[in-house]
Structure formats: structure tokens, C-alpha cells
Amino acid sequence: MKLLEYEAKDLFRERAIPVPPTGGVIKTLAQLPAALKRAGKGPWVLKVQVLAGGRGKAGGVKLAKTPAEAKAVAKAMLGMTLVTKQTGPQGILVQEVLVDKASDIARELYLSIVLDRREGKPVVIASAEGGVEIEELARTRPECILKEPVDPVRGLEAFQARRLAFAMRLAPELVGEFVSMVTKLARLFLDTDASLVEVNPLIVTKQGKLIALDGKFSTDDNALFRQKALAGRRDLEASALEREAKEVGISYVGLDGNIGCMVNGAGLAMGTMDTVKLAGGEPANFLDVGGGANAEQVTRAFEIILKDKKVKAVLINIFGGIMKCTTIAEGVLTALKKIKLDVPLVVRLEGTEVEAGKKLLVASGAALILADSLWDAAQKAVAAAAAGKAAAAGAGSAAKSIRGASGAAAPKGRKAARPAKSRVPAGR
Ligand code: GDP
Ligand code: MN
């Protein structure tokens, strides 16, 4: 789970890591005067609060000298769609703006802690050359980037913190402050099961103070059971549907396509999405019903898939390993009695008692399309979704769409259909 800048800086403040004086976040223009007052004397800096970096360059960070200027900036920011290098072309809607007292910047440094999978430890990354993009620096001048591994139990050792501090070319009176800051950040990382803590830039002010001007924080979702304070926060990355799925124990990630997928096992779900894509279709979601593909879980999965109005066909691909295909078939049939299914349903079962399971489905007379292999199922789902869309669009365009669907037999796009890796739940 990721936190917004102001939430990350709240965590910093709690641990006495210096941040700029703040007026907090505003959601409406009416809240601005009070926020300016809380932040103290101007100038101020207004910053859109979205889960994406590169805001500065995209116009999401602006200085204001007077309350009138701040008002104009806030008015433009609230409700704007910010497009940065990290958001994709669709951008993100700005609903919150942070109002901080502006700092006088003398130097910008870079400081972060990330999990280094090869080291099997967190690692502090620091550079005296802040303010620039770290990826760019890593490419062009890797010698400017320092790394120190963090012992997961002992934390960052004093000698390591000092080694980093000296490399930052700080004034002698700031070395101690840097040591204290990087040690506290490493401790924060360990205590909160973080996967990223980033301060870019960490600034030296003209008044000779060291301040975390920006803050990024992500924690490992698998640790939320013991990170109660973080678990209680809203997960801005999850859609309403994803949150609902999580509550009933279903791993679900919404995607842009129109074929709803119901699968058991994360690996099979990935394979199903890739195969749908290979057949020329677009999956509407990643969905892992979990270990018990019983009537209750199948019903819940149906409910979640069908709440996504983009879905034009549903593809069930379930492997009966420990669970028999007959049990799964009964589960699907029970769910179908409860659910009002108004899109085509393709079912592919494989595994223990598969023939008996298929017979149950056929004998029930339920309106579903049986498939034998995954490839067969994917093609049938793609054709069904295209036909459904065409029917909705009216007779005129139907012929065209159906021709498009038949073209699905030849694999088209091979683009990976998988959602961003970090959002896919760990495989079972
Ligand atoms: P990001 O672009 O999303 O990483 O947002 P940052 O919070 O890092 O801000 C981007 C840039 O805006 C910083 O690198 C600074 O150069 C500038 N900036 C942000 N806050 C202040 C401030 O208080 N005073 C001044 N002078 N510049 C600031
Ligand atoms: Mn930044």
C-alpha cells in the first residue's frame, strides 16, 4: 500500500524527522485560508496529492507569495487531471492539495531506502546530486550513487550513516543531523515493514537546515496484519470493487477489457489472462477465487465480476485438483440460480472427475458454453464478448464486429495482459 506525500511526511514528523511547517491538506477552496494560517507566514508551496512522482515538472507543485496567488493556484489544482511521466496519458484526478510553508533551497540531495532482493536486505540509497531523477543519474553517472545495506535487526549502523553523511559533502554541523535522519528513516522502514521510503529531494535550506521536502512511502500488503495503523488507512490504489473483493477473500484486480475471468490459483489466472489476450480479447480482470471454488465463493466472484459494467462475457477456468470438478460444477450451477447472468458464460473445467462435472453442466440445461481446452475457452469467450457487444450496438454494426471476432482465431496482440506486478497478489 502506498501513502500520499502528506501521509508519508506525517510518519516522518511522528519520528522527529524534520519536514517543512505545514498547513495540512485541503479538499476545497474554502479550506485554504485556514491552511495558510496553520502553515505560517508565506511564501507557501501548494502540492497536488496523487500517487505519482514527477508532479513538479507536470505543474503539480507551485509556489505562492500571497494569499491571492495561493487561491489562484489552489483553484487550478483542485479538480485538475494531472498527467505526469508516471500516471499514463489518462492522468489522475486531483482531490487533495497540500499546503506547506515554502523552503529556501540551497541544495537538493537524494535519499531512499528500498528492499534489495539480491541482498535480501533493505538498502539505503543516497546521492549528493538530488533534485534530478535518480533513474537518470543511475544511468549516466552511477558513481554518484551510494548504497549501504541495512541489517534487518540491528538497523543502520552508526559508521554506515556517517559514511553516507560524509559523502554528501555537508557542512560539518549538518553531518550529525544527516546521521540522525538516515538512521531514523531506516528504523521507520524496518518498523513499518516498508518496501520503499524515499525523500527526494532532501534539502539543505539557505538557513542551514536539513529538511525532507518530499516523501514517498510504500508498505508490503502482506505485513498489514501486523501494521494495524497502516492497515486502517484507505488504499488509494484499490478501486471500490477491489476493496469489496478483498473483504470476501477474493483476489481481484480490475483491468480495462470486457471478458470477466473467474479462475482458481494466481498462476492459472495469469495464464488465462494471457491466453485471452492471445486470442485477441481483453480481460476485464484478474480474479483468483481462492482454494475453495465452492458455491459461495463462485457466487461472490460472479457478483464482483458482473458489477463491472464493461464485462460482455464471463470465462470460468477452474482446475479441479484437490476439489473435484463435480463439486465445482455444482457450485457454478448453484451460483447461476442466485445470479442474474445477462452475458454469455464460457466454462472450462479440467482435472479430477472432469467428465462427470461436464455432464452435470450439460444436464442442467443452463445457458452456458462448454469448452475443452484453455485455448478453446479463450476463443469462445472472445467471440461471445464480441457478439454481445455487436448485439448491443445494433444490427448495422453487428456484422462488422462479428467479423472482427472471427479474426480472433489468429493470435493478435501478444502484449502481456497482466496487471502491474506489484498489484498482483502473491501466488498461492
Ligand atoms: P515531485 O516532482 O512529485 O517529486 O515533487 P517534489 O515535492 O519533489 O517537488 C518538486 C520540486 O519542486 C522540488 O525538487 C523543488 O525543486 C521544488 N519545490 C518543492 N517544494 C519547494 C519549496 O518549498 N521551495 C522551493 N523553492 N522549491 C520547492
Ligand atoms: Mn520529489
CSV table of N, CA, C and O in Angstrom, one decimal, residues 185-283:
chain,number,residue,atom,x,y,z
A,185,LEU,N,15.1,7.1,9.4
A,185,LEU,CA,14.4,6.7,8.3
A,185,LEU,C,14.5,5.1,8.1
A,185,LEU,O,13.6,4.4,7.8
A,186,ALA,N,15.8,4.6,8.4
A,186,ALA,CA,16.0,3.2,8.3
A,186,ALA,C,15.2,2.5,9.3
A,186,ALA,O,14.6,1.4,9.1
A,187,ARG,N,15.1,3.1,10.5
A,187,ARG,CA,14.3,2.5,11.6
A,187,ARG,C,12.8,2.5,11.2
A,187,ARG,O,12.1,1.5,11.4
A,188,LEU,N,12.3,3.6,10.6
A,188,LEU,CA,10.9,3.7,10.2
A,188,LEU,C,10.7,2.6,9.2
A,188,LEU,O,9.6,1.9,9.3
A,189,PHE,N,11.6,2.4,8.2
A,189,PHE,CA,11.4,1.4,7.2
A,189,PHE,C,11.2,0.0,7.8
A,189,PHE,O,10.3,-0.7,7.5
A,190,LEU,N,12.1,-0.3,8.8
A,190,LEU,CA,12.0,-1.7,9.4
A,190,LEU,C,10.8,-1.8,10.3
A,190,LEU,O,10.1,-2.8,10.2
A,191,ASP,N,10.5,-0.8,11.1
A,191,ASP,CA,9.3,-0.9,12.0
A,191,ASP,C,8.0,-1.0,11.2
A,191,ASP,O,7.0,-1.5,11.8
A,192,THR,N,7.9,-0.5,10.0
A,192,THR,CA,6.6,-0.4,9.4
A,192,THR,C,6.5,-1.4,8.2
A,192,THR,O,5.6,-1.4,7.4
A,193,ASP,N,7.5,-2.4,8.1
A,193,ASP,CA,7.5,-3.3,7.0
A,193,ASP,C,7.4,-2.6,5.7
A,193,ASP,O,6.6,-3.1,4.8
A,194,ALA,N,8.1,-1.5,5.5
A,194,ALA,CA,8.0,-0.8,4.3
A,194,ALA,C,8.7,-1.5,3.2
A,194,ALA,O,9.6,-2.4,3.4
A,195,SER,N,8.3,-1.1,2.0
A,195,SER,CA,9.1,-1.6,0.8
A,195,SER,C,9.8,-0.4,0.1
A,195,SER,O,10.7,-0.6,-0.7
A,196,LEU,N,9.4,0.8,0.5
A,196,LEU,CA,10.0,2.0,0.0
A,196,LEU,C,9.8,3.2,0.9
A,196,LEU,O,8.7,3.4,1.3
A,197,VAL,N,10.9,3.8,1.2
A,197,VAL,CA,10.8,5.1,1.9
A,197,VAL,C,11.7,6.0,1.1
A,197,VAL,O,12.9,5.7,0.9
A,198,GLU,N,11.2,7.1,0.5
A,198,GLU,CA,12.0,8.0,-0.4
A,198,GLU,C,11.8,9.4,0.0
A,198,GLU,O,10.7,9.9,0.2
A,199,VAL,N,13.0,10.1,0.1
A,199,VAL,CA,13.0,11.6,0.3
A,199,VAL,C,13.7,12.2,-0.9
A,199,VAL,O,14.9,12.1,-0.9
A,200,ASN,N,13.0,12.8,-1.8
A,200,ASN,CA,13.6,13.4,-3.0
A,200,ASN,C,12.8,14.6,-3.4
A,200,ASN,O,11.8,14.5,-3.9
A,201,PRO,N,13.3,15.7,-3.1
A,201,PRO,CA,14.7,16.0,-2.5
A,201,PRO,C,14.7,16.1,-1.0
A,201,PRO,O,13.7,16.4,-0.4
A,202,LEU,N,15.8,15.7,-0.5
A,202,LEU,CA,16.2,16.1,0.9
A,202,LEU,C,17.0,17.4,0.7
A,202,LEU,O,17.9,17.4,-0.1
A,203,ILE,N,16.5,18.4,1.4
A,203,ILE,CA,17.2,19.7,1.1
A,203,ILE,C,18.0,20.3,2.2
A,203,ILE,O,17.8,19.9,3.4
A,204,VAL,N,19.0,21.0,1.8
A,204,VAL,CA,19.7,21.9,2.8
A,204,VAL,C,19.1,23.3,2.5
A,204,VAL,O,19.2,23.7,1.3
A,205,THR,N,18.6,23.9,3.5
A,205,THR,CA,18.0,25.2,3.3
A,205,THR,C,19.1,26.3,3.4
A,205,THR,O,20.2,26.0,3.9
A,206,LYS,N,18.7,27.5,2.9
A,206,LYS,CA,19.7,28.6,2.9
A,206,LYS,C,20.0,29.0,4.4
A,206,LYS,O,21.0,29.6,4.7
A,207,GLN,N,19.0,28.6,5.3
A,207,GLN,CA,19.3,28.8,6.7
A,207,GLN,C,20.1,27.7,7.3
A,207,GLN,O,20.3,27.7,8.6
A,208,GLY,N,20.5,26.8,6.5
A,208,GLY,CA,21.4,25.7,7.0
A,208,GLY,C,20.7,24.6,7.8
A,208,GLY,O,21.2,24.0,8.7
A,209,LYS,N,19.5,24.3,7.3
A,209,LYS,CA,18.8,23.2,8.0
A,209,LYS,C,18.6,22.0,7.0
A,209,LYS,O,18.5,22.2,5.7
A,210,LEU,N,18.5,20.8,7.5
A,210,LEU,CA,18.2,19.7,6.6
A,210,LEU,C,16.8,19.3,6.8
A,210,LEU,O,16.3,19.1,7.9
A,211,ILE,N,16.0,19.2,5.6
A,211,ILE,CA,14.6,19.0,5.7
A,211,ILE,C,14.2,18.0,4.6
A,211,ILE,O,14.6,18.1,3.5
A,212,ALA,N,13.2,17.1,5.0
A,212,ALA,CA,12.6,16.2,4.0
A,212,ALA,C,11.6,17.0,3.3
A,212,ALA,O,10.5,17.2,3.8
A,213,LEU,N,11.8,17.4,2.0
A,213,LEU,CA,10.9,18.3,1.3
A,213,LEU,C,9.8,17.5,0.7
A,213,LEU,O,8.7,18.0,0.5
A,214,ASP,N,10.1,16.2,0.3
A,214,ASP,CA,9.1,15.4,-0.3
A,214,ASP,C,9.1,14.0,0.4
A,214,ASP,O,10.2,13.7,1.1
A,215,GLY,N,8.1,13.2,0.3
A,215,GLY,CA,8.1,11.9,1.0
A,215,GLY,C,7.3,10.9,0.2
A,215,GLY,O,6.2,11.2,-0.3
A,216,LYS,N,7.9,9.7,0.0
A,216,LYS,CA,7.2,8.6,-0.6
A,216,LYS,C,7.3,7.4,0.4
A,216,LYS,O,8.3,7.2,1.0
A,217,PHE,N,6.2,6.7,0.5
A,217,PHE,CA,6.2,5.5,1.4
A,217,PHE,C,5.3,4.4,0.8
A,217,PHE,O,4.2,4.7,0.5
A,218,SER,N,5.8,3.2,0.8
A,218,SER,CA,5.0,2.1,0.5
A,218,SER,C,5.3,1.0,1.5
A,218,SER,O,6.4,0.8,1.9
A,219,THR,N,4.2,0.3,1.8
A,219,THR,CA,4.4,-0.9,2.7
A,219,THR,C,4.0,-2.1,2.1
A,219,THR,O,3.2,-2.1,1.1
A,220,ASP,N,4.5,-3.2,2.5
A,220,ASP,CA,4.2,-4.5,2.0
A,220,ASP,C,2.8,-5.0,2.5
A,220,ASP,O,2.5,-5.1,3.7
A,221,ASP,N,1.8,-5.2,1.5
A,221,ASP,CA,0.5,-5.6,1.9
A,221,ASP,C,0.4,-6.8,2.8
A,221,ASP,O,-0.4,-7.0,3.6
A,222,ASN,N,1.4,-7.7,2.6
A,222,ASN,CA,1.4,-9.0,3.3
A,222,ASN,C,1.8,-8.7,4.8
A,222,ASN,O,1.7,-9.7,5.6
A,223,ALA,N,2.2,-7.5,5.1
A,223,ALA,CA,2.5,-7.2,6.5
A,223,ALA,C,1.4,-6.4,7.2
A,223,ALA,O,1.5,-6.1,8.4
A,224,LEU,N,0.3,-6.1,6.5
A,224,LEU,CA,-0.7,-5.3,7.0
A,224,LEU,C,-1.4,-5.9,8.3
A,224,LEU,O,-1.9,-5.2,9.1
A,225,PHE,N,-1.4,-7.2,8.3
A,225,PHE,CA,-2.0,-7.8,9.5
A,225,PHE,C,-1.3,-7.4,10.8
A,225,PHE,O,-2.0,-7.4,11.9
A,226,ARG,N,-0.1,-7.0,10.7
A,226,ARG,CA,0.6,-6.6,12.0
A,226,ARG,C,0.9,-5.1,12.0
A,226,ARG,O,1.6,-4.6,12.9
A,227,GLN,N,0.5,-4.4,10.9
A,227,GLN,CA,0.7,-3.0,10.8
A,227,GLN,C,-0.7,-2.3,10.9
A,227,GLN,O,-1.2,-1.8,10.0
A,228,LYS,N,-1.2,-2.4,12.1
A,228,LYS,CA,-2.6,-2.0,12.3
A,228,LYS,C,-2.9,-0.6,11.9
A,228,LYS,O,-3.9,-0.3,11.3
A,229,ALA,N,-2.0,0.3,12.3
A,229,ALA,CA,-2.2,1.7,12.0
A,229,ALA,C,-2.2,2.0,10.5
A,229,ALA,O,-3.0,2.8,10.0
A,230,LEU,N,-1.4,1.3,9.7
A,230,LEU,CA,-1.4,1.4,8.3
A,230,LEU,C,-2.5,0.7,7.6
A,230,LEU,O,-3.1,1.2,6.7
A,231,ALA,N,-2.9,-0.4,8.2
A,231,ALA,CA,-4.0,-1.2,7.6
A,231,ALA,C,-5.3,-0.5,7.6
A,231,ALA,O,-6.2,-0.6,6.8
A,232,GLY,N,-5.4,0.4,8.6
A,232,GLY,CA,-6.7,1.2,8.8
A,232,GLY,C,-6.8,2.3,7.8
A,232,GLY,O,-7.9,2.9,7.7
A,233,ARG,N,-5.7,2.6,7.1
A,233,ARG,CA,-5.8,3.7,6.1
A,233,ARG,C,-6.5,3.3,4.8
A,233,ARG,O,-6.5,2.1,4.5
A,234,ARG,N,-7.0,4.3,4.1
A,234,ARG,CA,-7.6,3.9,2.8
A,234,ARG,C,-6.5,3.5,1.8
A,234,ARG,O,-5.4,4.1,1.8
A,235,ASP,N,-6.8,2.6,1.0
A,235,ASP,CA,-5.8,2.1,-0.1
A,235,ASP,C,-6.2,2.9,-1.3
A,235,ASP,O,-7.2,2.5,-2.0
A,236,LEU,N,-5.5,3.9,-1.7
A,236,LEU,CA,-5.9,4.8,-2.8
A,236,LEU,C,-5.8,4.1,-4.1
A,236,LEU,O,-6.4,4.4,-5.1
A,237,GLU,N,-4.9,3.0,-4.2
A,237,GLU,CA,-4.7,2.4,-5.4
A,237,GLU,C,-5.8,1.4,-5.8
A,237,GLU,O,-6.1,1.1,-6.9
A,238,ALA,N,-6.5,0.9,-4.7
A,238,ALA,CA,-7.5,-0.1,-5.0
A,238,ALA,C,-8.9,0.6,-5.3
A,238,ALA,O,-9.2,1.6,-4.8
A,239,SER,N,-9.6,0.0,-6.3
A,239,SER,CA,-10.9,0.5,-6.7
A,239,SER,C,-11.9,0.0,-5.7
A,239,SER,O,-11.6,-0.9,-4.9
A,240,ALA,N,-13.1,0.5,-5.7
A,240,ALA,CA,-14.1,0.1,-4.8
A,240,ALA,C,-14.4,-1.4,-4.9
A,240,ALA,O,-14.5,-2.1,-3.9
A,241,LEU,N,-14.3,-1.9,-6.1
A,241,LEU,CA,-14.6,-3.3,-6.4
A,241,LEU,C,-13.5,-4.1,-5.8
A,241,LEU,O,-13.7,-5.2,-5.3
A,242,GLU,N,-12.2,-3.7,-5.9
A,242,GLU,CA,-11.1,-4.4,-5.4
A,242,GLU,C,-11.2,-4.5,-3.9
A,242,GLU,O,-10.8,-5.5,-3.3
A,243,ARG,N,-11.6,-3.4,-3.3
A,243,ARG,CA,-11.8,-3.4,-1.8
A,243,ARG,C,-12.8,-4.4,-1.4
A,243,ARG,O,-12.7,-5.2,-0.4
A,244,GLU,N,-13.9,-4.4,-2.2
A,244,GLU,CA,-15.1,-5.3,-1.8
A,244,GLU,C,-14.6,-6.8,-2.0
A,244,GLU,O,-14.9,-7.6,-1.1
A,245,ALA,N,-13.9,-7.1,-3.0
A,245,ALA,CA,-13.4,-8.4,-3.2
A,245,ALA,C,-12.5,-8.9,-2.1
A,245,ALA,O,-12.6,-10.0,-1.6
A,246,LYS,N,-11.6,-8.0,-1.7
A,246,LYS,CA,-10.7,-8.3,-0.6
A,246,LYS,C,-11.4,-8.7,0.7
A,246,LYS,O,-11.0,-9.6,1.4
A,247,GLU,N,-12.5,-8.0,0.9
A,247,GLU,CA,-13.3,-8.3,2.1
A,247,GLU,C,-13.9,-9.7,2.1
A,247,GLU,O,-14.0,-10.3,3.2
A,248,VAL,N,-14.2,-10.3,1.0
A,248,VAL,CA,-14.7,-11.6,0.9
A,248,VAL,C,-13.7,-12.7,0.5
A,248,VAL,O,-14.0,-13.8,0.2
A,249,GLY,N,-12.4,-12.3,0.6
A,249,GLY,CA,-11.3,-13.2,0.4
A,249,GLY,C,-11.0,-13.6,-1.0
A,249,GLY,O,-10.5,-14.7,-1.3
A,250,ILE,N,-11.4,-12.7,-1.9
A,250,ILE,CA,-11.1,-13.0,-3.4
A,250,ILE,C,-10.1,-12.0,-3.8
A,250,ILE,O,-10.2,-10.8,-3.6
A,251,SER,N,-9.0,-12.5,-4.5
A,251,SER,CA,-8.0,-11.7,-5.1
A,251,SER,C,-8.5,-11.2,-6.4
A,251,SER,O,-8.7,-12.0,-7.3
A,252,TYR,N,-8.7,-9.9,-6.5
A,252,TYR,CA,-9.3,-9.3,-7.7
A,252,TYR,C,-8.6,-8.0,-8.1
A,252,TYR,O,-8.3,-7.2,-7.2
A,253,VAL,N,-8.2,-7.9,-9.4
A,253,VAL,CA,-7.6,-6.7,-9.8
A,253,VAL,C,-8.3,-6.3,-11.1
A,253,VAL,O,-8.4,-7.1,-12.1
A,254,GLY,N,-9.0,-5.1,-11.1
A,254,GLY,CA,-9.7,-4.7,-12.3
A,254,GLY,C,-8.8,-4.3,-13.4
A,254,GLY,O,-7.8,-3.7,-13.2
A,255,LEU,N,-9.2,-4.6,-14.7
A,255,LEU,CA,-8.5,-4.2,-15.8
A,255,LEU,C,-9.4,-3.6,-16.8
A,255,LEU,O,-10.6,-3.3,-16.5
A,256,ASP,N,-8.9,-3.2,-18.0
A,256,ASP,CA,-9.7,-2.4,-18.9
A,256,ASP,C,-10.5,-3.2,-19.9
A,256,ASP,O,-11.4,-2.6,-20.6
A,257,GLY,N,-10.4,-4.5,-20.0
A,257,GLY,CA,-11.1,-5.3,-21.1
A,257,GLY,C,-12.5,-5.6,-20.8
A,257,GLY,O,-13.1,-5.0,-19.8
A,258,ASN,N,-13.1,-6.5,-21.6
A,258,ASN,CA,-14.5,-6.9,-21.4
A,258,ASN,C,-14.8,-8.3,-21.1
A,258,ASN,O,-16.0,-8.7,-21.1
A,259,ILE,N,-13.8,-9.1,-20.9
A,259,ILE,CA,-14.0,-10.5,-20.6
A,259,ILE,C,-13.7,-10.8,-19.1
A,259,ILE,O,-12.5,-10.7,-18.7
A,260,GLY,N,-14.7,-11.0,-18.4
A,260,GLY,CA,-14.6,-11.3,-16.9
A,260,GLY,C,-14.0,-12.7,-16.7
A,260,GLY,O,-14.5,-13.7,-17.3
A,261,CYS,N,-13.0,-12.8,-16.0
A,261,CYS,CA,-12.3,-14.1,-15.8
A,261,CYS,C,-12.5,-14.6,-14.3
A,261,CYS,O,-12.3,-13.8,-13.4
A,262,MET,N,-12.9,-15.9,-14.2
A,262,MET,CA,-13.0,-16.5,-12.8
A,262,MET,C,-12.2,-17.7,-12.8
A,262,MET,O,-12.5,-18.7,-13.5
A,263,VAL,N,-11.1,-17.7,-12.1
A,263,VAL,CA,-10.1,-18.7,-12.1
A,263,VAL,C,-9.7,-19.1,-10.7
A,263,VAL,O,-9.8,-18.3,-9.8
A,264,ASN,N,-9.2,-20.4,-10.5
A,264,ASN,CA,-8.6,-20.7,-9.2
A,264,ASN,C,-7.1,-20.8,-9.3
A,264,ASN,O,-6.6,-21.5,-10.1
A,265,GLY,N,-6.5,-20.0,-8.5
A,265,GLY,CA,-5.0,-20.0,-8.5
A,265,GLY,C,-4.5,-18.8,-9.2
A,265,GLY,O,-5.0,-18.5,-10.3
A,266,ALA,N,-3.5,-18.2,-8.6
A,266,ALA,CA,-2.9,-17.0,-9.2
A,266,ALA,C,-2.2,-17.3,-10.6
A,266,ALA,O,-2.4,-16.5,-11.5
A,267,GLY,N,-1.5,-18.4,-10.6
A,267,GLY,CA,-0.8,-18.7,-11.8
A,267,GLY,C,-1.7,-19.0,-13.0
A,267,GLY,O,-1.5,-18.6,-14.1
A,268,LEU,N,-2.7,-19.8,-12.7
A,268,LEU,CA,-3.7,-20.2,-13.7
A,268,LEU,C,-4.5,-18.9,-14.2
A,268,LEU,O,-4.8,-18.7,-15.3
A,269,ALA,N,-4.7,-18.0,-13.2
A,269,ALA,CA,-5.4,-16.7,-13.6
A,269,ALA,C,-4.5,-15.9,-14.5
A,269,ALA,O,-5.0,-15.3,-15.5
A,270,MET,N,-3.2,-15.9,-14.3
A,270,MET,CA,-2.3,-15.2,-15.2
A,270,MET,C,-2.3,-15.8,-16.5
A,270,MET,O,-2.4,-15.2,-17.6
A,271,GLY,N,-2.2,-17.2,-16.5
A,271,GLY,CA,-2.2,-17.9,-17.8
A,271,GLY,C,-3.5,-17.7,-18.6
A,271,GLY,O,-3.5,-17.5,-19.8
A,272,THR,N,-4.6,-17.6,-17.9
A,272,THR,CA,-5.9,-17.4,-18.5
A,272,THR,C,-5.9,-16.0,-19.2
A,272,THR,O,-6.4,-15.9,-20.3
A,273,MET,N,-5.5,-15.0,-18.4
A,273,MET,CA,-5.4,-13.6,-19.0
A,273,MET,C,-4.6,-13.6,-20.2
A,273,MET,O,-4.9,-12.9,-21.2
A,274,ASP,N,-3.4,-14.2,-20.2
A,274,ASP,CA,-2.5,-14.2,-21.3
A,274,ASP,C,-3.2,-14.9,-22.5
A,274,ASP,O,-3.0,-14.4,-23.7
A,275,THR,N,-3.9,-16.0,-22.3
A,275,THR,CA,-4.5,-16.7,-23.4
A,275,THR,C,-5.6,-15.9,-24.0
A,275,THR,O,-5.8,-15.9,-25.2
A,276,VAL,N,-6.4,-15.3,-23.2
A,276,VAL,CA,-7.5,-14.4,-23.7
A,276,VAL,C,-6.9,-13.3,-24.6
A,276,VAL,O,-7.4,-13.1,-25.7
A,277,LYS,N,-5.8,-12.8,-24.1
A,277,LYS,CA,-5.1,-11.7,-24.9
A,277,LYS,C,-4.6,-12.3,-26.2
A,277,LYS,O,-4.7,-11.7,-27.3
A,278,LEU,N,-4.1,-13.5,-26.2
A,278,LEU,CA,-3.5,-14.2,-27.3
A,278,LEU,C,-4.7,-14.4,-28.4
A,278,LEU,O,-4.4,-14.4,-29.6
A,279,ALA,N,-5.8,-14.7,-27.8
A,279,ALA,CA,-7.0,-15.0,-28.7
A,279,ALA,C,-7.6,-13.7,-29.2
A,279,ALA,O,-8.6,-13.7,-29.9
A,280,GLY,N,-7.0,-12.6,-28.9
A,280,GLY,CA,-7.5,-11.3,-29.5
A,280,GLY,C,-8.4,-10.5,-28.6
A,280,GLY,O,-9.0,-9.5,-28.9
A,281,GLY,N,-8.6,-11.0,-27.3
A,281,GLY,CA,-9.5,-10.4,-26.4
A,281,GLY,C,-8.8,-9.6,-25.4
A,281,GLY,O,-7.6,-9.5,-25.3
A,282,GLU,N,-9.6,-9.0,-24.5
A,282,GLU,CA,-9.0,-8.2,-23.4
A,282,GLU,C,-9.7,-8.6,-22.1
A,282,GLU,O,-10.9,-8.4,-21.9
A,283,PRO,N,-8.9,-9.1,-21.2
A,283,PRO,CA,-9.5,-9.5,-19.9
A,283,PRO,C,-10.0,-8.2,-19.1
A,283,PRO,O,-9.4,-7.2,-19.2
